[in-house]
Structure formats: structure tokens, C-alpha cells
PDB file of C-alpha atoms in Angstrom:
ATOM      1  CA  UNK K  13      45.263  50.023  20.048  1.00 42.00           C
ATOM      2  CA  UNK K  14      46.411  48.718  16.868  1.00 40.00           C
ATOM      3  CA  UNK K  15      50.371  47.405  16.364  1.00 38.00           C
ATOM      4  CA  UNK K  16      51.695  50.242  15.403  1.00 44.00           C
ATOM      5  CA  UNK K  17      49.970  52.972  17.547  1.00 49.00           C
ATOM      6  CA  UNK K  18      53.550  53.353  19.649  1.00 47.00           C
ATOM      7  CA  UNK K  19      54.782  54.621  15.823  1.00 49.00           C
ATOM      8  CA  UNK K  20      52.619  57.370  15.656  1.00 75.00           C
ATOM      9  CA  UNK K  21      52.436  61.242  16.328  1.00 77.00           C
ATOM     10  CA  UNK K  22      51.270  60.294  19.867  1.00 82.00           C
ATOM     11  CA  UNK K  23      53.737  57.434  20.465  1.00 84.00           C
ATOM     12  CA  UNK K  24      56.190  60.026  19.005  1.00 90.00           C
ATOM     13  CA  UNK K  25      54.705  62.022  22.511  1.00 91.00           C
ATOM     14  CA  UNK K  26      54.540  59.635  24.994  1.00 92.00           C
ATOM     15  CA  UNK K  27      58.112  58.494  23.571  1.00 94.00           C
ATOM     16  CA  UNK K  28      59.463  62.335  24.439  1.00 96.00           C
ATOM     17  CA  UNK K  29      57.722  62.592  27.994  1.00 96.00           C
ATOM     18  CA  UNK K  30      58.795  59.594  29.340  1.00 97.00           C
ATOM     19  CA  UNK K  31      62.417  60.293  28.337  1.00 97.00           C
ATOM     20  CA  UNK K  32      62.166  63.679  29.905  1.00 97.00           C
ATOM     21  CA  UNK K  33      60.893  62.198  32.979  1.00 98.00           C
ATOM     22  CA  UNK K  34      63.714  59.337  33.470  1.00 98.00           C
ATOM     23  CA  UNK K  35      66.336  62.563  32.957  1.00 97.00           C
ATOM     24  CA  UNK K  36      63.755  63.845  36.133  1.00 96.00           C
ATOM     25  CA  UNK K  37      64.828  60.642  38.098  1.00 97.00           C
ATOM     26  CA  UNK K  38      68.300  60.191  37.378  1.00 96.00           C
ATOM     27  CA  UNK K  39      69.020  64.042  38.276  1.00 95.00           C
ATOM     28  CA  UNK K  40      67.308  62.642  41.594  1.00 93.00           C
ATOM     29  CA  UNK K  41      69.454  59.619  42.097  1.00 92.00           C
ATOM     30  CA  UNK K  42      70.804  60.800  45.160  1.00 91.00           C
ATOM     31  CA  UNK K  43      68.079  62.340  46.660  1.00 92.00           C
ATOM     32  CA  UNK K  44      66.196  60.259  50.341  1.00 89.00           C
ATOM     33  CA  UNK K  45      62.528  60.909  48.549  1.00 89.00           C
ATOM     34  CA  UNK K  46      61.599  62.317  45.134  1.00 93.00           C
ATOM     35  CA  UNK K  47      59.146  60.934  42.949  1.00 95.00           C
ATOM     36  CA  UNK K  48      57.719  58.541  44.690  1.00 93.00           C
ATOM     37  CA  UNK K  49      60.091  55.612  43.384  1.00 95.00           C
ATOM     38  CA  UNK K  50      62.904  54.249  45.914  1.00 95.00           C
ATOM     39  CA  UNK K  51      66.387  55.471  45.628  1.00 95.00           C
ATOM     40  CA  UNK K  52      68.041  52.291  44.455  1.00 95.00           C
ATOM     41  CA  UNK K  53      66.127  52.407  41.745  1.00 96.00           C
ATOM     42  CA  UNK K  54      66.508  55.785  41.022  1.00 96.00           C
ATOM     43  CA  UNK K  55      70.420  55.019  41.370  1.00 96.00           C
ATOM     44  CA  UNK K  56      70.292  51.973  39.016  1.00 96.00           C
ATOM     45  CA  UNK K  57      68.417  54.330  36.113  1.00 96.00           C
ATOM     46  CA  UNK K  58      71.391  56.610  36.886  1.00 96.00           C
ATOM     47  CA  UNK K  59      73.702  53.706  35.954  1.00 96.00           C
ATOM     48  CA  UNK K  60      72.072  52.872  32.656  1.00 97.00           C
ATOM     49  CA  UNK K  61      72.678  53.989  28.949  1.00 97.00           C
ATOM     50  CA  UNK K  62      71.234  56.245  26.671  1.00 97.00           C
ATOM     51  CA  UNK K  63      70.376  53.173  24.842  1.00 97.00           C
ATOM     52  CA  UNK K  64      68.712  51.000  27.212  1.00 97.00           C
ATOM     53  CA  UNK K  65      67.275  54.584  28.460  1.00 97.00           C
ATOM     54  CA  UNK K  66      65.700  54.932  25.359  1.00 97.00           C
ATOM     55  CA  UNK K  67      63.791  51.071  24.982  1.00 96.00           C
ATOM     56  CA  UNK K  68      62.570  51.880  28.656  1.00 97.00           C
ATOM     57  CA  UNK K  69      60.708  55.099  27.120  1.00 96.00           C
ATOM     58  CA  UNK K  70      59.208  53.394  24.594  1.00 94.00           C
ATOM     59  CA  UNK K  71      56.721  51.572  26.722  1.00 93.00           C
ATOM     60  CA  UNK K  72      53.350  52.832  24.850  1.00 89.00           C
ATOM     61  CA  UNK K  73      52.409  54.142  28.035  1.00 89.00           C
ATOM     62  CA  UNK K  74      53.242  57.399  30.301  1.00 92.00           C
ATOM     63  CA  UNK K  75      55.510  56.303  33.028  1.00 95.00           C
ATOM     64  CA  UNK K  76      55.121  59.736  35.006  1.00 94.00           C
ATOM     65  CA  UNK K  77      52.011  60.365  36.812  1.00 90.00           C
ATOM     66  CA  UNK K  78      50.246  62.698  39.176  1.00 89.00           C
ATOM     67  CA  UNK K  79      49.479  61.168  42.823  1.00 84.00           C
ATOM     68  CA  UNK K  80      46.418  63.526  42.905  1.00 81.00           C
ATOM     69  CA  UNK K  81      45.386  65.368  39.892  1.00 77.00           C
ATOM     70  CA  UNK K  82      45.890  69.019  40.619  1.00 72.00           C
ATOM     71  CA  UNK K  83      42.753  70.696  41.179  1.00 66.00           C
ATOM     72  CA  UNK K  84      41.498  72.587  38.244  1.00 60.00           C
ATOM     73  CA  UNK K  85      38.649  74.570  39.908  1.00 57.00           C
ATOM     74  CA  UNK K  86      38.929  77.182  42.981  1.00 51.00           C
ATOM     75  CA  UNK K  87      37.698  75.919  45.889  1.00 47.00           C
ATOM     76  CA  UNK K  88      34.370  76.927  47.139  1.00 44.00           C
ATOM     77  CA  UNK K  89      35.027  78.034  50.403  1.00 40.00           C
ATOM     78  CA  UNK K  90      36.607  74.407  51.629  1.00 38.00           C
ATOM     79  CA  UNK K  91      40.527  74.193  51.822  1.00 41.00           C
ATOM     80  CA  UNK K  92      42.131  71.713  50.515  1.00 44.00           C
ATOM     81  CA  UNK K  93      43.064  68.392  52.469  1.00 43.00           C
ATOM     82  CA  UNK K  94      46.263  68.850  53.859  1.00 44.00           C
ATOM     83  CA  UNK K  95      48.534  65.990  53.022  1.00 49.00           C
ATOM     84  CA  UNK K  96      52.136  65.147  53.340  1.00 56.00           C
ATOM     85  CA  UNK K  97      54.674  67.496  51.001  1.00 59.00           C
ATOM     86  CA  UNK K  98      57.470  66.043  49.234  1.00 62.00           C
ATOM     87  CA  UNK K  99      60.816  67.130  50.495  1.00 66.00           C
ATOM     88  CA  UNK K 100      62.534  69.859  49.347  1.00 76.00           C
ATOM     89  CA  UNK K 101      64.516  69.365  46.203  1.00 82.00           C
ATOM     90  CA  UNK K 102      67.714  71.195  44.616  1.00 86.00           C
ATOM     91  CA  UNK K 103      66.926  74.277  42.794  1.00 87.00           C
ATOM     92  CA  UNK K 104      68.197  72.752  39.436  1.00 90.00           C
ATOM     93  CA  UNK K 105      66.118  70.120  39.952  1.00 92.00           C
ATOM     94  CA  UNK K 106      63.283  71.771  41.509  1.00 91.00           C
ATOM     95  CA  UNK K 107      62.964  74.151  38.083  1.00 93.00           C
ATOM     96  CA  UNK K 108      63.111  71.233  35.997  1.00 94.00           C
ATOM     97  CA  UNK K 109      60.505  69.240  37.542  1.00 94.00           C
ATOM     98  CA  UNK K 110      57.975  72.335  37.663  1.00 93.00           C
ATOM     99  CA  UNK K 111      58.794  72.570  34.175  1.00 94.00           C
ATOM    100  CA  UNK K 112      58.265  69.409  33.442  1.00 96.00           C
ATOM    101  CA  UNK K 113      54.940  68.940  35.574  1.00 93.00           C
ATOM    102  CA  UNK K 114      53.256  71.840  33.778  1.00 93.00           C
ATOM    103  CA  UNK K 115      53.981  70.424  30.252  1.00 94.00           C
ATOM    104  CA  UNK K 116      52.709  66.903  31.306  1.00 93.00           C
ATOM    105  CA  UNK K 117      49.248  68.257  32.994  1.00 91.00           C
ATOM    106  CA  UNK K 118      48.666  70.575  29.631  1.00 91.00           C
ATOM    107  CA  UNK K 119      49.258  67.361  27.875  1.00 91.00           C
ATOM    108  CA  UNK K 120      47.023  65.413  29.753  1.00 90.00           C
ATOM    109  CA  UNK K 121      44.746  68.488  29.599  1.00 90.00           C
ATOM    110  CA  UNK K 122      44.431  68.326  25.681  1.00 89.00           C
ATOM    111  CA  UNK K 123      44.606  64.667  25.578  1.00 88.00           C
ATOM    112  CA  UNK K 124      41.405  64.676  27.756  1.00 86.00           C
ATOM    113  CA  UNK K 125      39.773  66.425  24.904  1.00 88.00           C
ATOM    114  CA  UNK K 126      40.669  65.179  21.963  1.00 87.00           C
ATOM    115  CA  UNK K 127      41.216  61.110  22.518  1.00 84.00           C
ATOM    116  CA  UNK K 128      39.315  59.959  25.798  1.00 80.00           C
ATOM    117  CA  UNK K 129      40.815  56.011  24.859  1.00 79.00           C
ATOM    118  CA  UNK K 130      43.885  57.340  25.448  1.00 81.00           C
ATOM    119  CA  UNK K 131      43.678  59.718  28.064  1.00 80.00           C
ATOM    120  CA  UNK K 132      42.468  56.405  30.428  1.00 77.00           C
ATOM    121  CA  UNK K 133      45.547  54.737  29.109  1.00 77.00           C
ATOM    122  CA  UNK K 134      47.946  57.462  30.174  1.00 79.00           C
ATOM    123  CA  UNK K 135      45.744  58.173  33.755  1.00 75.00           C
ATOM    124  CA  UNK K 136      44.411  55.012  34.744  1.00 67.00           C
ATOM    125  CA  UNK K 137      40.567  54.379  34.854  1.00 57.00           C
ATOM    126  CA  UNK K 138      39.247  55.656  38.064  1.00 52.00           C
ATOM    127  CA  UNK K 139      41.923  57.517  38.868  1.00 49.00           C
ATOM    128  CA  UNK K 140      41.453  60.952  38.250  1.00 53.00           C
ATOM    129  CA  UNK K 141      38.137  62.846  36.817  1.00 69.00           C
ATOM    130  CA  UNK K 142      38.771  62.828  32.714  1.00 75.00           C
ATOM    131  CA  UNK K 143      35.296  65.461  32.383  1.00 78.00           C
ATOM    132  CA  UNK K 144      36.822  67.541  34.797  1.00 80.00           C
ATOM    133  CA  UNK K 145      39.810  67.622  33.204  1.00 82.00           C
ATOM    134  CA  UNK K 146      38.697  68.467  29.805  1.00 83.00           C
ATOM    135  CA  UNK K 147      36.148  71.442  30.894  1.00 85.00           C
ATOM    136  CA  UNK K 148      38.659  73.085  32.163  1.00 86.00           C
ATOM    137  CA  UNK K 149      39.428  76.591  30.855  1.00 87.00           C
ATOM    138  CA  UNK K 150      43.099  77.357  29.868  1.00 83.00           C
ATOM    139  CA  UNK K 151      43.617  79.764  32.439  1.00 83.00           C
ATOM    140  CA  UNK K 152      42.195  76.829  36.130  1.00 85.00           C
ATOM    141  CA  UNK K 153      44.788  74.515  33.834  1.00 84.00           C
ATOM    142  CA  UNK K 154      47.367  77.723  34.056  1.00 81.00           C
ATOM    143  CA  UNK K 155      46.669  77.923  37.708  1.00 83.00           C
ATOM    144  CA  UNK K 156      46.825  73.955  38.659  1.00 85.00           C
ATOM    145  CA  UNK K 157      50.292  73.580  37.187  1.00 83.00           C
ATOM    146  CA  UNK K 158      51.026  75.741  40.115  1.00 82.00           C
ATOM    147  CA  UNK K 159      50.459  72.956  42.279  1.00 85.00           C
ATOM    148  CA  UNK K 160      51.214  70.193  39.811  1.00 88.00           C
ATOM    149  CA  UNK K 161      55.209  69.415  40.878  1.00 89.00           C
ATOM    150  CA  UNK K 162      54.262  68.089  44.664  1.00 88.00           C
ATOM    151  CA  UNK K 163      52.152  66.023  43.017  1.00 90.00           C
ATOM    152  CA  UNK K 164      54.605  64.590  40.221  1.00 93.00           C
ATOM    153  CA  UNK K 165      55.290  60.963  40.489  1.00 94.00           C
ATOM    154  CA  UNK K 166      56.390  57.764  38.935  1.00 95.00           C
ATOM    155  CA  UNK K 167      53.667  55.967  37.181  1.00 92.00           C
ATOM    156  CA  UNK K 168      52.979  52.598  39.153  1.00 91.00           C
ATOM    157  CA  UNK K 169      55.915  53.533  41.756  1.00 92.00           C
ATOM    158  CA  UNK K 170      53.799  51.466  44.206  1.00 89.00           C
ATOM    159  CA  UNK K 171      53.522  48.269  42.156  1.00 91.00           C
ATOM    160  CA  UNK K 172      56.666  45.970  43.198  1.00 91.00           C
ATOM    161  CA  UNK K 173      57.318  44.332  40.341  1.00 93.00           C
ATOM    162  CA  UNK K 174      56.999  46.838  37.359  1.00 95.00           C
ATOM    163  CA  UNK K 175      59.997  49.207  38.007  1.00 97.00           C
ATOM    164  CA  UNK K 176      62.476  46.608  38.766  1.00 97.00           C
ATOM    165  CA  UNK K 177      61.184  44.560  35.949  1.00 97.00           C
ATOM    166  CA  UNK K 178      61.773  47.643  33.388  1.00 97.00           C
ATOM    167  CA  UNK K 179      65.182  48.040  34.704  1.00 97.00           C
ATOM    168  CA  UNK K 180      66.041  44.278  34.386  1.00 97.00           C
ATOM    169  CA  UNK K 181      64.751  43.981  30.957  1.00 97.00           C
ATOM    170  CA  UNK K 182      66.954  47.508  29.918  1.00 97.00           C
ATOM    171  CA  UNK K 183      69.931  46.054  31.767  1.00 96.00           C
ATOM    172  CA  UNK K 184      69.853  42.851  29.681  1.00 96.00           C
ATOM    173  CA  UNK K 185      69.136  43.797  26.075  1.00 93.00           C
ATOM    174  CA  UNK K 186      66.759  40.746  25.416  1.00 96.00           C
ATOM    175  CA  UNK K 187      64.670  42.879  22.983  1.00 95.00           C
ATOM    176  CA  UNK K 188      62.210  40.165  23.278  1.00 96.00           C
ATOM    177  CA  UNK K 189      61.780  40.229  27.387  1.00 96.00           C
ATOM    178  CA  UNK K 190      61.988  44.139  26.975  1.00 96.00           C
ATOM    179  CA  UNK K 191      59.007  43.830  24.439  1.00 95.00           C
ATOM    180  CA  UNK K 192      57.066  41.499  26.969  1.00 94.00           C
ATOM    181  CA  UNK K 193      57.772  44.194  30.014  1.00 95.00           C
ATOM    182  CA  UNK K 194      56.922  47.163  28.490  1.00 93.00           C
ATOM    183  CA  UNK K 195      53.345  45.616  27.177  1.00 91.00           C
ATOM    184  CA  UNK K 196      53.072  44.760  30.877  1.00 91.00           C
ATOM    185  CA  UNK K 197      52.553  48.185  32.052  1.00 89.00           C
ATOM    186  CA  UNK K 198      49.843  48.630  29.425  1.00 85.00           C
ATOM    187  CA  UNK K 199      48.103  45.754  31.404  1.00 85.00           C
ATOM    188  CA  UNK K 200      48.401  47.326  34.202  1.00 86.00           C
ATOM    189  CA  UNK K 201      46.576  50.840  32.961  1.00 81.00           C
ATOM    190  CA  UNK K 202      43.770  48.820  32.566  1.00 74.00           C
ATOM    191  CA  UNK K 203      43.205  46.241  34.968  1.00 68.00           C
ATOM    192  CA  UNK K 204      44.785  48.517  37.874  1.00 55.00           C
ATOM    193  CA  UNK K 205      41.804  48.937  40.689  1.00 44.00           C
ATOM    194  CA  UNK K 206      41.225  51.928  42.936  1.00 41.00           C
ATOM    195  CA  UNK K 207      39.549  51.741  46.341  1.00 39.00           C
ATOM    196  CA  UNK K 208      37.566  54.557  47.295  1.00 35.00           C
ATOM    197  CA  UNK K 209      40.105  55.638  49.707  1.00 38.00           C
ATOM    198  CA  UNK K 210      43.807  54.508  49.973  1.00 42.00           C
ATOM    199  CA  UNK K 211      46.391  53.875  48.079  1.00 45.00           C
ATOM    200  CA  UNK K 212      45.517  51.592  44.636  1.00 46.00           C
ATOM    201  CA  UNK K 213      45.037  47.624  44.430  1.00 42.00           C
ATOM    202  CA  UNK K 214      47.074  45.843  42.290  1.00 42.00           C
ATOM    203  CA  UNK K 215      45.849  42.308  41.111  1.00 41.00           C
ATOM    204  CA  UNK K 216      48.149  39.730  42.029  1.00 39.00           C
ATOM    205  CA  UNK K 217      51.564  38.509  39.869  1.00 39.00           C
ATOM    206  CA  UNK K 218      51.415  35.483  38.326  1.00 40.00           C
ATOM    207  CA  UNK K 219      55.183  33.805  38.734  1.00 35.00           C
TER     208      UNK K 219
END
């Protein structure tokens, strides 16, 4: 990743998608449970300006994520682990999240293909089959964004530090400590560790 890969056509991208999505959680502000990132968090991104919304979407990373990439081949006679569905949203809401999901797994989808370097920046390594991804036909990618929404989270929602850290650096306009935060979260879509089963490790903060 050179020093000015957040200035082109696919920082340009990223840029656009993770505005979209922090419209996504401040529509949710006041919801108990959506997206996988706490409420008061939620509720302080609802607080903050276009402005400091805007250097928080810059980080050269995607800050919206799936918890499970939606499956993009039928089953073969197995159904699908049941797991625990998100709680109902608002319709608004609900429409724009679908909308969004769909247009984030389609990017993801043709990311997959063309630029595998940053397809594991924008997934995680480990975290979701990138082969899979990429052989699949238009029309399995037509049919997972179906499923995509329950799935649709913040990026890193279970890390403690890296929300509240983005927020903080927004909130303070040190363009310098917002610099330092948002290459942070690149760190951490490369050194983050999955376990075969459970929720992922994070290596420990350094204070």
C-alpha cells in the first residue's frame, strides 16, 4: 500500500461506503441492538459533524463488515446453522440497510476478483473464504444479498479500543492523532487472529 493509495479510485470507494454506513449507524442511534456496535456509541456518532464524520470515513479501510459472509452456494441438503437474528429494525431503516448490505457484498464480490491484496484488507485474513467469493456467479451473489442485512455489522465492533478511539480522535480535531487512529485499524486487518470457532482474538493494546 503505497502513501497515496487512500487517494485513489478505490480510496475514492472505500471513502463512499464507509460514509454510507456511519449514516446506517446514526439512523440507529436509538435503537437496544443494531449493528453490532453499543448504543452509546452509536449515540455519540449521532452527535458528531459532517466534518469530523467525514475524517472518520477516510480510514483506508472498510469499517462495515459481515459477521458471517452470506452463503453464496445452495445448500446441499444441510440447513443452515441456526444462529441468533438481529432484532427487528424500523422500516426506514430496515430498507436502507438491505440496500446498503447488497451494494457492499457486490463490492466485496468484485473486489475478490480483481485485487485479492485488497479484498484481505477490507475482510480480514481468515475471515471469510476470498475463492469462494470470487467463483461465484452473479446470480448465488444476487441470491446471498438476500440474506446479507442480518449479517451487516460494524467492522471490529468487538475490539474495545478501536471505536471509541475513532470517535475521540473525530471529537478532537488533532489531524495528527486522527491520522495515527485511522492507520490503526489498518493494523488491525492484518494482525487480527481468528480461532477456529468463536468470536476473533485480538492481540493485546499496548498503553
Amino acid at each position: 500500500m503505497t502513501a497515496k493509495w487512500p487517494e485513489t479510485r478505490r480510496g475514492a470507494e472505500l471513502y463512499g461506503l464507509n460514509r454510507e454506513f456511519l449514516e446506517l449507524l446514526r439512523d440507529g442511534a436509538r435503537e437496544p441492538e443494531v449493528f453490532g456496535l453499543a448504543a452509546p456509541l452509536r449515540q455519540r456518532l449521532a452527535g458528531l459533524s459532517p466534518a469530523q464524520l467525514d475524517n472518520i470515513a477516510r480510514t483506508p479501510c472498510l469499517l462495515a463488515s459481515f459477521s458471517v459472509l452470506p452463503p453464496t452456494r445452495p445448500a446441499r441438503g444441510v440447513a443452515e446453522p441456526a444462529g441468533q437474528r438481529p432484532a427487528p429494525m424500523p422500516a426506514p431503516l430496515a430498507e436502507a440497510s438491505r440496500l446498503f448490505a447488497a451494494s457492499l457484498l457486490a463490492w466485496l464480490w468484485h473486489t475478490a476478483r480483481e485485487d485479492r491484496l485488497l479484498a484481505v484488507l477490507c475482510m480480514g485474513p481468515g475471515l471469510h473464504d476470498l475463492d469462494g467469493l470470487a467463483a461465484a456467479p452473479f446470480g448465488e451473489l444476487q441470491r446471498a444479498a438476500v440474506m446479507a442485512t442480518e449479517h451487516l455489522e460494524a467492522r471490529f465492533c468487538r475490539h474495545p479500543r478501536l471505536w471509541p478511539d475513532l470517535l475521540r480522535a473525530a471529537a478532537s480535531g488533532d489531524t495528527q492523532l486522527m491520522a495515527i487512529t485511522r492507520l490503526s485499524a489498518v493494523q488491525l486487518t492484518l494482525v487480527q487472529r481468528v480461532p477456529l470457532h468463536g468470536s476473533p482474538s485480538w492481540p493485546a493494546t499496548k498503553h
